mmCIF file of C-alpha atoms in Angstrom:
data_model
loop_
_atom_site.group_PDB
_atom_site.id
_atom_site.type_symbol
_atom_site.label_atom_id
_atom_site.label_comp_id
_atom_site.label_asym_id
_atom_site.label_seq_id
_atom_site.Cartn_x
_atom_site.Cartn_y
_atom_site.Cartn_z
ATOM 1 C CA GLY P 64 -10.653 50.471 12.571
ATOM 2 C CA ALA P 65 -12.186 51.031 15.987
ATOM 3 C CA GLY P 66 -15.600 49.792 16.918
ATOM 4 C CA VAL P 67 -18.691 51.814 17.743
ATOM 5 C CA SER P 68 -18.008 54.363 20.443
ATOM 6 C CA GLN P 69 -20.499 56.192 22.650
ATOM 7 C CA THR P 70 -20.084 59.192 24.886
ATOM 8 C CA PRO P 71 -20.519 59.766 27.701
ATOM 9 C CA SER P 72 -20.314 56.307 29.231
ATOM 10 C CA ASN P 73 -22.379 57.518 32.176
ATOM 11 C CA LYS P 74 -24.724 60.457 32.509
ATOM 12 C CA VAL P 75 -26.505 61.513 35.668
ATOM 13 C CA THR P 76 -29.057 64.271 35.323
ATOM 14 C CA GLU P 77 -31.980 65.738 37.171
ATOM 15 C CA LYS P 78 -35.592 65.330 36.222
ATOM 16 C CA GLY P 79 -36.622 67.945 33.684
ATOM 17 C CA LYS P 80 -33.152 68.506 32.240
ATOM 18 C CA TYR P 81 -32.045 68.086 28.628
ATOM 19 C CA VAL P 82 -29.421 65.494 27.647
ATOM 20 C CA GLU P 83 -27.525 64.571 24.508
ATOM 21 C CA LEU P 84 -25.976 61.177 23.892
ATOM 22 C CA ARG P 85 -23.427 60.735 21.132
ATOM 23 C CA CYS P 86 -22.637 57.759 18.921
ATOM 24 C CA ASP P 87 -19.661 57.308 16.584
ATOM 25 C CA PRO P 88 -20.373 54.351 14.285
ATOM 26 C CA ILE P 89 -17.862 52.195 12.489
ATOM 27 C CA SER P 90 -16.422 54.145 9.585
ATOM 28 C CA GLY P 91 -18.273 53.440 6.353
ATOM 29 C CA HIS P 92 -21.335 51.887 7.955
ATOM 30 C CA THR P 93 -24.403 53.420 6.366
ATOM 31 C CA ALA P 94 -26.946 52.151 8.880
ATOM 32 C CA LEU P 95 -27.119 53.367 12.476
ATOM 33 C CA TYR P 96 -29.528 52.266 15.197
ATOM 34 C CA TRP P 97 -30.424 53.433 18.670
ATOM 35 C CA TYR P 98 -31.786 51.044 21.270
ATOM 36 C CA ARG P 99 -32.663 51.389 24.936
ATOM 37 C CA GLN P 100 -32.079 48.620 27.451
ATOM 38 C CA SER P 101 -33.560 48.443 30.912
ATOM 39 C CA LEU P 102 -32.243 46.113 33.594
ATOM 40 C CA GLY P 103 -33.093 42.490 32.893
ATOM 41 C CA GLN P 104 -34.561 43.258 29.487
ATOM 42 C CA GLY P 105 -33.352 42.986 25.928
ATOM 43 C CA PRO P 106 -32.556 46.101 23.891
ATOM 44 C CA GLU P 107 -35.640 47.954 22.685
ATOM 45 C CA PHE P 108 -35.522 49.623 19.277
ATOM 46 C CA LEU P 109 -35.798 53.418 19.144
ATOM 47 C CA ILE P 110 -34.740 54.697 15.721
ATOM 48 C CA TYR P 111 -32.858 53.630 12.608
ATOM 49 C CA PHE P 112 -30.905 55.829 10.190
ATOM 50 C CA GLN P 113 -29.937 54.959 6.659
ATOM 51 C CA GLY P 114 -27.406 57.617 5.767
ATOM 52 C CA THR P 115 -28.605 60.988 7.041
ATOM 53 C CA GLY P 116 -32.298 60.218 7.120
ATOM 54 C CA ALA P 117 -34.351 58.457 9.744
ATOM 55 C CA ALA P 118 -35.707 55.408 7.944
ATOM 56 C CA ASP P 119 -37.741 54.226 10.927
ATOM 57 C CA ASP P 120 -38.431 56.210 14.098
ATOM 58 C CA SER P 121 -41.369 54.097 15.242
ATOM 59 C CA GLY P 122 -39.619 53.152 18.486
ATOM 60 C CA LEU P 123 -39.244 56.671 19.875
ATOM 61 C CA PRO P 124 -41.540 56.654 22.926
ATOM 62 C CA ASN P 125 -42.742 60.264 22.626
ATOM 63 C CA ASP P 126 -41.833 63.664 21.253
ATOM 64 C CA ARG P 127 -39.311 64.312 24.032
ATOM 65 C CA PHE P 128 -36.961 62.000 22.150
ATOM 66 C CA PHE P 129 -35.227 63.104 18.975
ATOM 67 C CA ALA P 130 -32.171 61.921 17.064
ATOM 68 C CA VAL P 131 -30.084 63.360 14.260
ATOM 69 C CA ARG P 132 -27.328 62.200 11.961
ATOM 70 C CA PRO P 133 -26.582 65.302 9.892
ATOM 71 C CA GLU P 134 -23.576 64.060 7.925
ATOM 72 C CA GLY P 135 -24.389 60.386 7.780
ATOM 73 C CA SER P 136 -21.811 59.433 10.370
ATOM 74 C CA VAL P 137 -22.013 60.590 14.006
ATOM 75 C CA SER P 138 -25.453 60.560 15.562
ATOM 76 C CA THR P 139 -26.853 62.340 18.598
ATOM 77 C CA LEU P 140 -29.851 61.179 20.606
ATOM 78 C CA LYS P 141 -31.525 64.087 22.362
ATOM 79 C CA ILE P 142 -33.926 63.786 25.279
ATOM 80 C CA GLN P 143 -35.850 66.820 26.499
ATOM 81 C CA ARG P 144 -37.481 67.243 29.905
ATOM 82 C CA THR P 145 -36.032 63.978 31.169
ATOM 83 C CA GLU P 146 -38.135 61.787 33.426
ATOM 84 C CA ARG P 147 -37.073 59.130 35.922
ATOM 85 C CA GLY P 148 -38.530 56.494 33.593
ATOM 86 C CA ASP P 149 -35.953 57.465 30.964
ATOM 87 C CA SER P 150 -33.216 55.901 33.095
ATOM 88 C CA ALA P 151 -31.687 53.040 31.110
ATOM 89 C CA VAL P 152 -28.663 52.090 29.048
ATOM 90 C CA TYR P 153 -28.833 53.644 25.603
ATOM 91 C CA LEU P 154 -27.118 51.512 22.993
ATOM 92 C CA CYS P 155 -25.993 52.520 19.538
ATOM 93 C CA ALA P 156 -25.251 50.047 16.756
ATOM 94 C CA SER P 157 -24.122 50.306 13.156
ATOM 95 C CA SER P 158 -24.081 47.953 10.199
ATOM 96 C CA ASP P 159 -23.041 47.860 6.585
ATOM 97 C CA TYR P 160 -26.536 47.600 5.202
ATOM 98 C CA ARG P 161 -25.245 46.932 1.712
ATOM 99 C CA ASP P 162 -24.025 43.528 2.858
ATOM 100 C CA ARG P 163 -27.473 41.996 3.171
ATOM 101 C CA GLU P 164 -26.220 38.461 3.541
ATOM 102 C CA ALA P 165 -25.052 39.150 7.054
ATOM 103 C CA ASN P 166 -26.712 42.186 8.540
ATOM 104 C CA GLU P 167 -24.989 41.851 11.848
ATOM 105 C CA GLN P 168 -25.153 44.922 13.989
ATOM 106 C CA PHE P 169 -22.085 46.160 15.826
ATOM 107 C CA PHE P 170 -22.974 47.628 19.193
ATOM 108 C CA GLY P 171 -21.229 50.252 21.244
ATOM 109 C CA PRO P 172 -20.748 49.902 25.013
ATOM 110 C CA GLY P 173 -23.759 52.088 25.730
ATOM 111 C CA THR P 174 -24.443 55.211 27.756
ATOM 112 C CA ARG P 175 -25.941 54.607 31.173
ATOM 113 C CA LEU P 176 -28.428 57.409 31.801
ATOM 114 C CA THR P 177 -29.673 58.006 35.323
ATOM 115 C CA VAL P 178 -32.408 60.570 35.919
ATOM 116 C CA LEU P 179 -32.701 61.581 39.552
ATOM 117 C CA SER T 14 -48.917 41.840 19.722
ATOM 118 C CA GLN T 15 -45.460 40.537 18.859
ATOM 119 C CA LYS T 16 -43.820 38.548 21.577
ATOM 120 C CA ILE T 17 -40.403 36.919 21.869
ATOM 121 C CA GLU T 18 -39.812 34.566 24.765
ATOM 122 C CA GLN T 19 -36.549 33.317 26.126
ATOM 123 C CA ASN T 20 -36.045 31.438 29.373
ATOM 124 C CA SER T 21 -35.949 34.134 31.993
ATOM 125 C CA GLU T 22 -34.309 31.858 34.508
ATOM 126 C CA ALA T 23 -30.573 31.356 34.345
ATOM 127 C CA LEU T 24 -29.286 28.169 32.785
ATOM 128 C CA ASN T 25 -26.569 26.474 34.826
ATOM 129 C CA ILE T 26 -24.538 23.727 33.200
ATOM 130 C CA GLN T 27 -21.283 21.924 33.781
ATOM 131 C CA GLU T 28 -18.187 22.557 31.708
ATOM 132 C CA GLY T 29 -18.003 20.274 28.706
ATOM 133 C CA LYS T 30 -21.758 19.791 28.401
ATOM 134 C CA THR T 31 -23.942 21.177 25.631
ATOM 135 C CA ALA T 32 -25.983 24.246 26.489
ATOM 136 C CA THR T 33 -29.314 24.643 24.685
ATOM 137 C CA LEU T 34 -31.153 27.948 24.761
ATOM 138 C CA THR T 35 -34.658 28.474 23.414
ATOM 139 C CA CYS T 36 -36.254 31.397 21.619
ATOM 140 C CA ASN T 37 -39.991 31.297 20.878
ATOM 141 C CA TYR T 38 -41.949 33.996 19.117
ATOM 142 C CA THR T 39 -45.562 34.792 18.290
ATOM 143 C CA ASN T 40 -47.309 37.153 15.890
ATOM 144 C CA TYR T 41 -44.144 37.627 13.876
ATOM 145 C CA SER T 42 -42.831 36.463 10.502
ATOM 146 C CA PRO T 43 -39.110 37.183 10.618
ATOM 147 C CA ALA T 44 -36.938 36.996 7.543
ATOM 148 C CA TYR T 45 -33.868 36.600 9.724
ATOM 149 C CA LEU T 46 -33.137 35.509 13.250
ATOM 150 C CA GLN T 47 -29.942 36.522 14.998
ATOM 151 C CA TRP T 48 -28.232 35.499 18.220
ATOM 152 C CA TYR T 49 -26.106 37.862 20.280
ATOM 153 C CA ARG T 50 -23.971 37.496 23.365
ATOM 154 C CA GLN T 51 -23.940 40.200 26.036
ATOM 155 C CA ASP T 52 -21.521 40.463 28.933
ATOM 156 C CA PRO T 53 -22.261 42.698 31.952
ATOM 157 C CA GLY T 54 -21.673 46.373 31.204
ATOM 158 C CA ARG T 55 -21.111 45.781 27.506
ATOM 159 C CA GLY T 56 -23.109 45.985 24.312
ATOM 160 C CA PRO T 57 -24.365 42.837 22.573
ATOM 161 C CA VAL T 58 -21.960 41.015 20.255
ATOM 162 C CA PHE T 59 -23.220 39.270 17.120
ATOM 163 C CA LEU T 60 -22.817 35.494 16.984
ATOM 164 C CA LEU T 61 -24.937 33.965 14.230
ATOM 165 C CA LEU T 62 -27.627 34.835 11.726
ATOM 166 C CA ILE T 63 -30.040 32.373 10.143
ATOM 167 C CA ARG T 64 -32.518 33.041 7.360
ATOM 168 C CA GLU T 65 -36.152 31.944 7.299
ATOM 169 C CA ASN T 66 -35.455 29.347 4.597
ATOM 170 C CA GLU T 67 -32.550 27.800 6.501
ATOM 171 C CA LYS T 68 -33.050 25.027 9.014
ATOM 172 C CA GLU T 69 -29.655 25.025 10.678
ATOM 173 C CA LYS T 70 -26.427 26.959 10.769
ATOM 174 C CA ARG T 71 -23.138 26.196 12.493
ATOM 175 C CA LYS T 72 -20.095 28.188 13.495
ATOM 176 C CA GLU T 73 -17.342 26.463 15.449
ATOM 177 C CA ARG T 74 -18.978 25.242 18.707
ATOM 178 C CA LEU T 75 -22.225 27.072 17.999
ATOM 179 C CA LYS T 76 -25.300 25.720 16.260
ATOM 180 C CA VAL T 77 -28.590 27.465 15.573
ATOM 181 C CA THR T 78 -31.812 25.905 14.328
ATOM 182 C CA PHE T 79 -34.819 27.792 13.021
ATOM 183 C CA ASP T 80 -38.293 26.264 12.750
ATOM 184 C CA THR T 81 -40.736 28.761 11.255
ATOM 185 C CA THR T 82 -43.631 26.323 11.719
ATOM 186 C CA LEU T 83 -43.040 25.996 15.450
ATOM 187 C CA LYS T 84 -41.899 29.642 15.573
ATOM 188 C CA GLN T 85 -38.846 28.594 17.512
ATOM 189 C CA SER T 86 -35.075 28.816 17.382
ATOM 190 C CA LEU T 87 -32.677 26.699 19.408
ATOM 191 C CA PHE T 88 -29.141 27.847 20.152
ATOM 192 C CA HIS T 89 -26.586 25.223 21.111
ATOM 193 C CA ILE T 90 -23.095 25.635 22.532
ATOM 194 C CA THR T 91 -21.190 22.358 22.515
ATOM 195 C CA ALA T 92 -18.265 21.577 24.818
ATOM 196 C CA SER T 93 -19.204 24.592 26.907
ATOM 197 C CA GLN T 94 -16.530 26.502 28.822
ATOM 198 C CA PRO T 95 -16.696 28.907 31.770
ATOM 199 C CA ALA T 96 -15.813 31.679 29.276
ATOM 200 C CA ASP T 97 -19.174 31.029 27.581
ATOM 201 C CA SER T 98 -20.951 32.386 30.669
ATOM 202 C CA ALA T 99 -22.939 35.421 29.536
ATOM 203 C CA THR T 100 -26.447 36.494 28.577
ATOM 204 C CA TYR T 101 -27.588 35.306 25.162
ATOM 205 C CA LEU T 102 -30.156 37.321 23.241
ATOM 206 C CA CYS T 103 -32.199 36.260 20.249
ATOM 207 C CA ALA T 104 -33.357 38.947 17.862
ATOM 208 C CA LEU T 105 -35.809 38.907 14.989
ATOM 209 C CA GLU T 106 -35.562 40.980 11.855
ATOM 210 C CA ALA T 107 -38.460 41.526 9.464
ATOM 211 C CA GLY T 108 -36.112 42.035 6.555
ATOM 212 C CA THR T 109 -37.137 45.484 5.451
ATOM 213 C CA ALA T 110 -36.066 48.156 7.912
ATOM 214 C CA SER T 111 -33.474 45.961 9.561
ATOM 215 C CA LYS T 112 -34.438 46.959 13.047
ATOM 216 C CA LEU T 113 -34.032 44.111 15.503
ATOM 217 C CA THR T 114 -36.661 43.014 18.002
ATOM 218 C CA PHE T 115 -34.910 41.362 20.933
ATOM 219 C CA GLY T 116 -35.982 38.803 23.466
ATOM 220 C CA THR T 117 -35.234 39.351 27.141
ATOM 221 C CA GLY T 118 -32.181 37.092 27.017
ATOM 222 C CA THR T 119 -31.142 33.985 28.904
ATOM 223 C CA ARG T 120 -28.218 34.046 31.307
ATOM 224 C CA LEU T 121 -25.915 31.068 30.927
ATOM 225 C CA GLN T 122 -23.574 30.042 33.728
ATOM 226 C CA VAL T 123 -20.980 27.371 32.964
ATOM 227 C CA THR T 124 -19.293 25.917 36.020
ATOM 228 C CA LEU T 125 -16.205 23.782 36.398
#
């Protein structure tokens, strides 16, 4: 019954390091989305999963970014060789895509990533 | 390229008045338009969704209009309260992949 959860809530890393961000969607939601939000901006789409497969990864900025959802539930966003420009809040959202009348997305609180 | 514009400046209004926020878009043909509320340090929260063939939708003190000719949506909060103070985001959805394209948001401040 809980909402979307994301861990960690904050992540500080050094330039060049690898990080993993985790998202636990609402149980039963088939669709899962990752967005990135910089200060003063709206969320920017990264990738969308329908079940286990990535239905749209057109928002991933480059090949340092990768996301998986192996069992159709929890998803992990992976960033290799982090750069200072990757610093942002990474938001995860889920929705019950089958209910097309109201495709509202339920967002988690986000992970604030800081690359030093 | 696709562009979604919301007032970047904060909107300050007095309690009890109607707040009107604007969302304009170009080079886009959305099937749906959604409005979200975002408080500091939190993820966006869904408020309303309107379809391309709908002109207006209401929910309690909220009203959304959608003009696909003008490529504009207006979001109204009537009888505004200090608790309505937040950033309001409009988001467009093409209708196929369901990804949302967000505007930059407008910060609303309701004062006593």
